[in-house]
XYZ file of C-alpha atoms in Angstrom:
564
model
C 83.338 182.366 66.734
C 81.070 179.556 65.603
C 79.521 176.872 67.766
C 81.436 173.640 68.209
C 80.203 170.574 66.361
C 81.223 166.976 65.864
C 84.406 166.270 63.918
C 85.499 163.087 62.207
C 88.693 161.391 61.110
C 87.941 160.530 57.497
C 91.324 159.470 56.125
C 94.628 157.980 57.272
C 98.062 157.673 55.730
C 101.351 156.175 56.868
C 104.782 156.350 55.266
C 107.573 154.072 56.482
C 110.665 154.743 54.367
C 112.677 152.040 52.682
C 112.622 148.311 53.218
C 112.173 146.911 56.747
C 115.444 146.563 58.659
C 115.680 143.429 60.795
C 117.530 143.070 64.077
C 120.521 141.457 62.400
C 120.966 144.470 60.108
C 120.711 147.438 62.425
C 124.342 147.457 63.547
C 125.451 147.651 59.931
C 123.159 150.666 59.467
C 123.811 152.543 62.699
C 127.203 151.261 63.784
C 128.094 149.812 67.177
C 129.573 146.415 66.371
C 131.944 146.235 69.320
C 131.187 143.498 71.894
C 130.006 145.832 74.680
C 127.573 147.647 72.415
C 126.391 144.331 70.962
C 125.537 143.092 74.445
C 123.587 146.274 75.247
C 121.807 146.038 71.895
C 120.706 142.473 72.630
C 119.320 143.489 76.029
C 117.394 146.443 74.573
C 115.933 144.401 71.711
C 114.866 141.649 74.091
C 113.082 144.248 76.213
C 111.379 146.253 73.493
C 110.367 143.291 71.314
C 110.942 145.164 68.040
C 111.693 142.762 65.182
C 112.011 145.278 62.353
C 111.901 149.005 61.741
C 112.515 151.539 58.953
C 115.328 154.014 58.365
C 115.257 156.774 55.767
C 118.168 157.181 53.388
C 118.745 160.463 51.614
C 115.416 161.917 52.792
C 114.419 164.831 54.971
C 111.870 164.713 57.761
C 109.598 167.047 55.808
C 109.634 164.587 52.895
C 108.444 161.784 55.176
C 105.694 164.008 56.583
C 104.618 165.182 53.128
C 104.302 161.599 51.888
C 102.027 160.668 54.806
C 99.954 163.844 54.371
C 99.381 163.151 50.687
C 98.309 159.575 51.421
C 95.872 160.673 54.130
C 94.327 163.418 52.003
C 93.899 160.986 49.116
C 92.392 158.389 51.447
C 89.856 160.986 52.602
C 88.832 161.589 48.993
C 90.033 165.193 49.049
C 92.423 167.351 47.085
C 95.130 169.270 48.927
C 93.434 172.531 47.984
C 90.393 171.495 50.065
C 92.451 171.328 53.281
C 92.254 174.461 55.419
C 94.797 173.603 58.113
C 98.021 171.610 58.459
C 99.099 170.662 61.984
C 102.426 168.889 62.504
C 104.198 167.214 65.379
C 107.830 166.099 65.456
C 110.709 165.765 67.887
C 113.321 167.333 65.629
C 112.652 169.083 62.346
C 115.210 169.397 59.612
C 116.147 172.897 60.768
C 115.484 175.218 63.675
C 113.746 177.903 61.614
C 111.212 178.107 59.980
C 108.617 175.916 61.632
C 108.209 172.309 60.545
C 104.614 172.854 59.351
C 105.716 175.616 56.997
C 108.309 173.341 55.424
C 105.784 170.541 54.969
C 103.225 172.957 53.517
C 105.807 174.191 51.063
C 106.329 170.630 49.885
C 102.691 169.437 49.652
C 101.300 172.637 48.182
C 97.543 173.131 48.108
C 96.307 176.622 48.860
C 96.629 179.131 51.683
C 96.102 177.358 54.981
C 96.486 177.695 58.719
C 99.643 176.087 60.118
C 100.627 174.698 63.481
C 104.034 173.248 64.426
C 103.704 171.351 67.700
C 106.970 170.748 69.539
C 107.796 168.085 72.061
C 108.433 164.395 71.565
C 105.920 161.552 71.164
C 102.865 163.556 72.290
C 103.470 166.351 69.774
C 101.393 164.452 67.205
C 98.478 164.338 69.645
C 98.874 168.064 70.345
C 98.557 168.655 66.604
C 95.429 166.468 66.512
C 93.837 168.410 69.361
C 94.492 171.753 67.661
C 93.160 170.596 64.286
C 90.058 168.967 65.768
C 89.319 172.141 67.739
C 89.636 174.357 64.670
C 87.296 172.151 62.624
C 84.810 171.861 65.490
C 84.658 175.668 65.724
C 83.781 175.886 62.054
C 87.046 177.552 61.042
C 87.826 174.832 58.499
C 85.909 172.033 56.798
C 88.989 169.806 56.757
C 92.421 169.751 58.380
C 95.308 167.338 58.066
C 97.454 166.254 61.013
C 100.858 164.595 60.700
C 103.377 163.190 63.138
C 106.782 162.535 61.627
C 110.251 161.509 62.787
C 113.611 161.125 61.097
C 115.695 160.171 64.100
C 118.134 157.724 62.502
C 120.432 160.580 61.469
C 121.303 161.200 65.141
C 121.485 157.494 66.036
C 124.218 156.497 63.590
C 127.924 156.687 64.329
C 129.946 158.854 64.477
C 127.269 161.423 65.391
C 125.705 159.163 68.020
C 128.955 158.758 69.938
C 130.062 162.378 69.483
C 131.155 164.002 72.714
C 131.844 160.816 74.618
C 131.231 157.133 75.134
C 127.784 155.694 74.574
C 125.793 154.828 77.710
C 123.137 152.237 78.425
C 120.436 154.928 78.547
C 121.504 156.280 75.164
C 121.632 152.782 73.702
C 118.001 152.306 74.730
C 117.019 155.041 72.268
C 119.453 153.887 69.623
C 117.939 150.424 69.288
C 114.326 151.509 69.881
C 113.675 154.609 67.759
C 113.151 154.603 63.997
C 111.858 156.736 61.138
C 108.347 157.191 59.767
C 105.322 159.435 59.434
C 101.605 159.028 60.016
C 98.765 161.400 59.174
C 95.012 161.740 59.596
C 92.425 164.031 58.016
C 89.920 165.662 60.355
C 86.647 166.736 58.707
C 83.458 168.484 59.735
C 81.340 165.725 58.167
C 81.516 161.927 58.198
C 82.200 160.049 54.995
C 79.050 159.008 53.123
C 80.679 155.936 51.574
C 82.484 154.179 54.435
C 83.257 154.325 58.147
C 84.559 157.463 59.840
C 85.999 157.930 63.327
C 84.205 160.567 65.363
C 86.550 162.441 67.709
C 84.836 162.518 71.099
C 87.659 164.291 72.908
C 91.422 164.787 73.097
C 93.111 165.302 76.487
C 96.745 166.197 77.124
C 98.342 166.955 80.489
C 101.918 167.906 81.365
C 103.501 167.104 84.722
C 106.674 169.054 83.996
C 106.143 171.005 87.221
C 106.653 167.793 89.176
C 109.355 165.937 87.202
C 112.671 166.771 85.530
C 113.259 166.160 81.824
C 113.452 162.493 80.931
C 114.684 162.977 77.365
C 116.802 165.807 76.070
C 118.939 166.981 73.183
C 120.705 170.243 72.375
C 121.288 171.296 75.976
C 123.934 174.027 75.946
C 124.139 174.354 72.159
C 123.592 178.123 72.305
C 126.695 178.489 74.425
C 128.887 176.556 71.993
C 131.272 178.745 69.958
C 129.964 177.240 66.704
C 127.582 174.695 65.307
C 130.557 172.471 64.533
C 131.685 172.654 68.152
C 128.176 171.767 69.366
C 128.130 168.814 66.978
C 131.561 167.647 68.118
C 130.509 167.871 71.745
C 127.475 165.735 71.087
C 125.087 168.441 72.221
C 122.461 167.365 69.662
C 122.600 163.702 70.667
C 119.367 162.391 72.168
C 119.660 161.310 75.780
C 117.093 159.277 77.717
C 116.873 158.874 81.473
C 115.495 155.341 81.556
C 115.066 155.489 85.330
C 112.323 158.098 84.846
C 110.120 155.812 82.759
C 108.407 153.970 85.659
C 107.053 157.301 86.947
C 105.669 158.093 83.507
C 104.096 154.646 83.404
C 102.322 155.280 86.731
C 101.013 158.647 85.552
C 99.647 157.093 82.384
C 97.780 154.392 84.278
C 96.294 156.958 86.675
C 95.074 159.168 83.838
C 93.496 156.252 81.949
C 91.527 155.272 85.026
C 90.425 158.881 85.568
C 89.293 159.424 81.984
C 87.491 156.259 80.926
C 85.936 153.050 82.093
C 88.021 150.519 80.167
C 85.055 148.145 80.122
C 83.344 150.532 77.667
C 86.323 150.569 75.254
C 86.537 148.180 72.303
C 90.096 148.970 71.122
C 93.089 150.485 72.898
C 95.972 151.788 70.791
C 98.767 152.557 73.234
C 102.137 154.016 72.319
C 104.544 152.057 74.478
C 108.239 152.180 73.740
C 108.895 148.586 74.763
C 106.925 145.410 75.307
C 108.154 145.364 78.893
C 106.016 148.440 79.516
C 103.116 146.789 77.674
C 103.312 143.870 80.084
C 103.252 146.224 83.064
C 100.198 148.012 81.690
C 98.446 144.691 81.191
C 99.228 143.762 84.786
C 97.839 147.059 86.109
C 94.796 147.231 83.792
C 94.027 143.645 82.712
C 91.041 144.743 80.620
C 93.393 146.409 78.105
C 95.135 143.141 77.239
C 92.242 141.789 75.206
C 91.525 144.989 73.301
C 94.995 146.398 72.619
C 96.620 146.855 69.240
C 100.198 147.869 68.540
C 102.536 147.503 65.586
C 105.663 148.360 67.577
C 107.221 145.006 66.729
C 106.917 145.483 62.957
C 107.109 149.276 62.558
C 109.354 150.280 65.436
C 108.960 153.290 67.690
C 108.370 156.263 65.393
C 107.763 158.770 68.183
C 105.184 161.427 67.262
C 104.138 159.332 64.252
C 103.574 156.084 66.154
C 99.966 156.610 67.204
C 98.919 157.536 63.656
C 100.923 154.681 62.124
C 99.073 152.350 64.502
C 95.703 153.899 63.739
C 96.249 153.674 59.978
C 97.047 149.946 60.096
C 94.236 149.096 62.508
C 91.657 150.937 60.409
C 92.978 149.713 57.058
C 92.927 146.079 58.183
C 89.285 146.233 59.303
C 89.666 146.094 63.072
C 86.952 148.710 63.646
C 83.215 148.419 63.065
C 80.426 150.923 63.521
C 79.796 151.654 67.188
C 83.284 150.664 68.378
C 85.014 153.003 70.847
C 88.743 153.448 70.354
C 91.134 154.827 72.975
C 94.418 156.371 71.842
C 97.088 156.737 74.537
C 100.475 158.429 74.188
C 102.801 158.896 77.170
C 105.810 161.130 76.490
C 109.025 160.924 78.447
C 110.362 164.281 77.225
C 109.128 165.940 80.369
C 106.155 163.932 81.479
C 103.180 164.582 79.234
C 100.385 162.085 78.800
C 97.875 162.421 75.950
C 94.680 160.532 75.179
C 91.889 160.625 72.620
C 88.581 158.814 72.431
C 87.137 157.960 69.016
C 83.891 156.297 67.967
C 83.636 154.421 64.692
C 80.536 155.527 62.790
C 79.398 153.577 59.763
C 78.371 155.023 56.434
C 75.222 156.991 57.079
C 72.094 154.893 56.749
C 70.880 157.638 54.474
C 73.277 156.487 51.771
C 72.058 152.900 51.911
C 68.412 153.975 51.893
C 68.904 156.245 48.879
C 70.725 153.458 47.063
C 67.700 151.233 47.655
C 65.405 153.939 46.232
C 67.594 154.118 43.143
C 67.536 150.350 42.658
C 63.740 150.372 42.820
C 63.616 153.223 40.287
C 65.862 151.414 37.814
C 63.743 148.287 38.084
C 60.591 150.325 37.438
C 62.094 152.199 34.484
C 63.022 148.928 32.828
C 59.307 148.236 32.368
C 58.329 151.711 31.067
C 57.439 151.440 27.332
C 59.205 154.621 26.139
C 62.376 153.731 28.067
C 62.302 150.134 26.868
C 62.005 151.229 23.225
C 64.934 153.659 23.561
C 67.123 151.031 25.203
C 65.969 148.278 22.819
C 66.809 150.431 19.770
C 63.194 150.446 18.564
C 62.323 154.089 19.339
C 60.847 156.246 16.573
C 61.130 159.960 15.945
C 57.575 160.265 17.259
C 58.704 158.623 20.502
C 61.478 161.168 20.863
C 59.183 164.125 20.157
C 56.654 162.776 22.677
C 59.439 162.499 25.270
C 60.421 166.136 24.740
C 56.834 167.397 24.937
C 56.234 165.625 28.248
C 59.574 166.551 29.813
C 59.241 170.211 28.866
C 56.292 170.847 31.226
C 58.126 169.321 34.212
C 61.335 171.238 33.421
C 59.470 174.561 33.399
C 58.064 173.707 36.826
C 61.523 172.726 38.095
C 62.841 176.272 38.128
C 59.749 177.367 40.027
C 59.920 174.817 42.812
C 63.651 175.334 43.289
C 63.051 179.080 43.690
C 60.180 178.393 46.093
C 62.411 176.138 48.171
C 65.139 178.792 48.324
C 62.675 181.325 49.698
C 61.620 178.942 52.486
C 65.022 178.065 53.888
C 65.749 179.860 57.158
C 68.948 181.711 57.998
C 70.200 178.599 59.817
C 70.006 176.710 56.508
C 71.846 179.381 54.527
C 74.007 176.811 52.690
C 70.921 175.031 51.368
C 69.327 178.343 50.439
C 72.442 179.466 48.573
C 72.651 176.136 46.748
C 68.987 176.350 45.721
C 69.443 179.883 44.402
C 72.466 178.827 42.345
C 70.627 175.794 41.029
C 67.572 177.806 40.023
C 69.758 180.332 38.197
C 71.538 177.555 36.302
C 68.470 175.616 35.205
C 65.526 177.970 34.902
C 66.087 178.324 31.122
C 66.696 174.631 30.406
C 63.264 174.311 28.791
C 64.612 176.404 25.900
C 67.009 173.558 25.043
C 64.034 171.210 24.908
C 62.148 173.516 22.600
C 65.100 173.877 20.230
C 65.600 170.098 20.118
C 61.885 169.597 19.420
C 61.890 172.031 16.503
C 65.189 170.553 15.226
C 63.525 167.126 14.839
C 60.489 168.464 12.961
C 58.233 169.487 15.829
C 56.099 172.619 15.952
C 57.085 175.175 18.599
C 53.452 175.972 19.374
C 52.709 172.306 20.011
C 55.371 171.855 22.670
C 54.528 175.154 24.367
C 50.831 174.301 24.527
C 51.388 170.734 25.625
C 49.498 169.731 28.753
C 51.040 167.916 31.688
C 50.284 164.226 31.779
C 48.942 162.749 35.048
C 52.437 161.800 36.213
C 53.769 165.289 35.532
C 50.814 166.851 37.325
C 51.376 164.663 40.372
C 55.153 165.224 40.402
C 54.858 169.013 40.092
C 52.150 169.250 42.748
C 54.064 167.074 45.201
C 57.400 168.855 44.871
C 55.827 172.333 44.950
C 53.990 171.347 48.122
C 57.243 170.192 49.756
C 59.091 173.308 48.564
C 56.461 175.499 50.232
C 57.199 174.108 53.690
C 59.668 175.712 56.133
C 63.240 174.451 55.666
C 62.409 171.831 53.004
C 65.609 169.808 53.424
C 63.749 166.730 52.165
C 63.988 168.136 48.630
C 67.535 166.814 48.574
C 65.767 163.493 48.031
C 64.050 164.881 44.933
C 67.382 166.253 43.736
C 68.938 162.820 44.249
C 66.406 161.267 41.871
C 66.138 163.969 39.211
C 69.842 164.856 38.993
C 70.730 161.192 39.310
C 68.644 160.404 36.242
C 70.489 163.122 34.370
C 73.863 161.679 35.332
C 73.033 157.997 34.938
C 70.581 157.961 32.031
C 70.389 161.142 29.954
C 73.684 160.889 28.055
C 73.137 157.200 27.333
C 69.648 157.891 25.996
C 70.982 160.727 23.835
C 73.576 158.475 22.241
C 71.081 155.667 21.703
C 68.621 158.016 20.018
C 71.376 159.451 17.847
C 72.406 155.982 16.726
C 68.824 154.816 16.100
C 67.484 157.949 14.427
C 70.601 159.462 12.888
C 70.350 162.618 14.982
C 73.048 165.277 15.347
C 74.347 166.606 18.680
C 72.260 169.739 18.214
C 69.091 167.669 18.107
C 69.678 166.014 21.497
C 71.261 168.987 23.271
C 68.995 168.822 26.350
C 69.794 165.187 27.116
C 73.485 165.636 26.363
C 73.748 168.756 28.508
C 72.275 167.052 31.556
C 74.227 163.861 30.999
C 77.472 165.817 30.896
C 76.787 168.374 33.653
C 74.498 166.865 36.275
C 77.453 165.103 37.888
C 78.474 168.427 39.425
C 74.999 168.823 40.874
C 75.157 165.317 42.331
C 78.517 166.127 43.953
C 77.003 169.286 45.428
C 74.082 167.243 46.729
C 76.460 164.832 48.507
C 78.252 167.791 50.091
C 74.969 169.189 51.383
C 73.879 165.789 52.701
C 76.943 165.495 54.932
C 75.802 167.705 57.838
C 72.345 166.079 57.799
C 73.517 162.488 58.151
C 73.482 162.639 61.932
C 69.895 163.974 61.963
C 67.541 160.951 61.788
C 64.437 163.099 61.221
C 65.997 164.892 58.245
C 67.309 161.608 56.833
C 63.905 159.970 57.027
C 62.299 162.945 55.270
C 64.911 162.945 52.497
C 64.398 159.236 51.793
C 60.600 159.618 51.890
C 60.669 162.438 49.331
C 63.168 160.553 47.159
C 60.915 157.492 47.072
C 57.804 159.505 46.125
C 59.718 161.522 43.527
C 61.069 158.335 41.968
C 57.613 156.782 41.731
C 56.030 159.902 40.238
C 58.876 160.448 37.772
C 58.431 156.894 36.540
C 54.662 157.516 36.271
C 55.369 160.608 34.173
C 57.357 158.474 31.718
C 54.777 155.680 31.798
C 52.130 158.145 30.596
C 54.031 158.960 27.385
C 52.097 157.273 24.569
């Protein structure tokens, strides 16, 4: 079992099916137009404050969940095949067997993955989050996706809702409060390099079922029914809510909040309350929450296990969070008295990314003044210029394979990923100088000349500096050198190859080195970004990477400046 480490929410997705349904339309969708029901509906809507909600038509719960999962994975910049775990939470799946997570996995695809189907009601989504965050923190997966999803409207509509007897006030509370939707988050072992992430500080969930009876139930006695049809006719699958139990749940939630956090240190509170009347009571008990709370209950409805993720997705997407903000998630569940909480911290894009971008900007500005580069980009380069470029690059390329191998040998066992990457890189590029030699001969150069060519002062300085860094223990700073050298391949090499071909009438086989790196170094840059992820929270490593990148950039430019 690996050591635990920080985990981050790096993507969010929410799926609310169909067009919003306003308060004047819900009776036409769910039934209940008689005067008594209309009066109860008006009382419930006045209490919960919901103005619109969403109901699925012709969809399954797994379809709603799959849509939210796909949005979250895309938002995180991942492919489904990169997800190692799917954790789901829902009140009622589409069927009793198999588990809900297996059905969602079958719909979203990807590859083999760990599954978890969390049961319960509203807090089941938080249970899924806790399990996924724990698995990623233990190093079992690099990324996991969590989804809470509900398709409750199918048991709220007549005649199913009134099956087995007359509707009651408690049942009507659910009928005019609950709605359909799904929300998902991606939990990753590394923060995003390009935008904010939400670090998961902790997730806490506590049941008080030993002290309280069930407050919400469905399906009681269905196993004793002679048939599924008889259970349906008796209304055994109809959701029932004991509204009188809710004040006790409210008190438990307030007590747990006070025990877990000092609200004065929280910047945003996302609380899953089923009605604005409960919101008002929370504000009265904990006044500090009033100024920091966010809820979209009024516009999205109560989507049960999905609600907290639907809230989080909107709050994050609309820019409510900034780096350093602390976000409290709170989900009380009236199924049988569970209260769940999570604390998140918004972390900005690593400073490392901004610093490296600044290094690159400086390099581009410097290259614009280098004579050989200016002639290539001004369409005034000669064949002698191109041959001189190849002669000078060849000496540095030969050295490249050596310093990469040296770096690999100096990474410790704790840096095995960097060591493995360096070994792969050395194996891929140690023969690249042969491409240079072939290109040189193909444009009229003498093979002996390029092989006997001496390093210019810039090449000497660059080789000496990088070899020195590669000889140190755990030379993680060489990622900065990789950023510059591979970045030049991705950003410049292919463009230079095409310009030289146009200016000098060269064939592809005469610019194969530049074309190869222009077309393939993007993969190396992607690998570099992957390796940078775990280092972004280490300020010493980040400073070293930027320092080496800046020196490498200056010496690489000097190498090109020395080409006469």
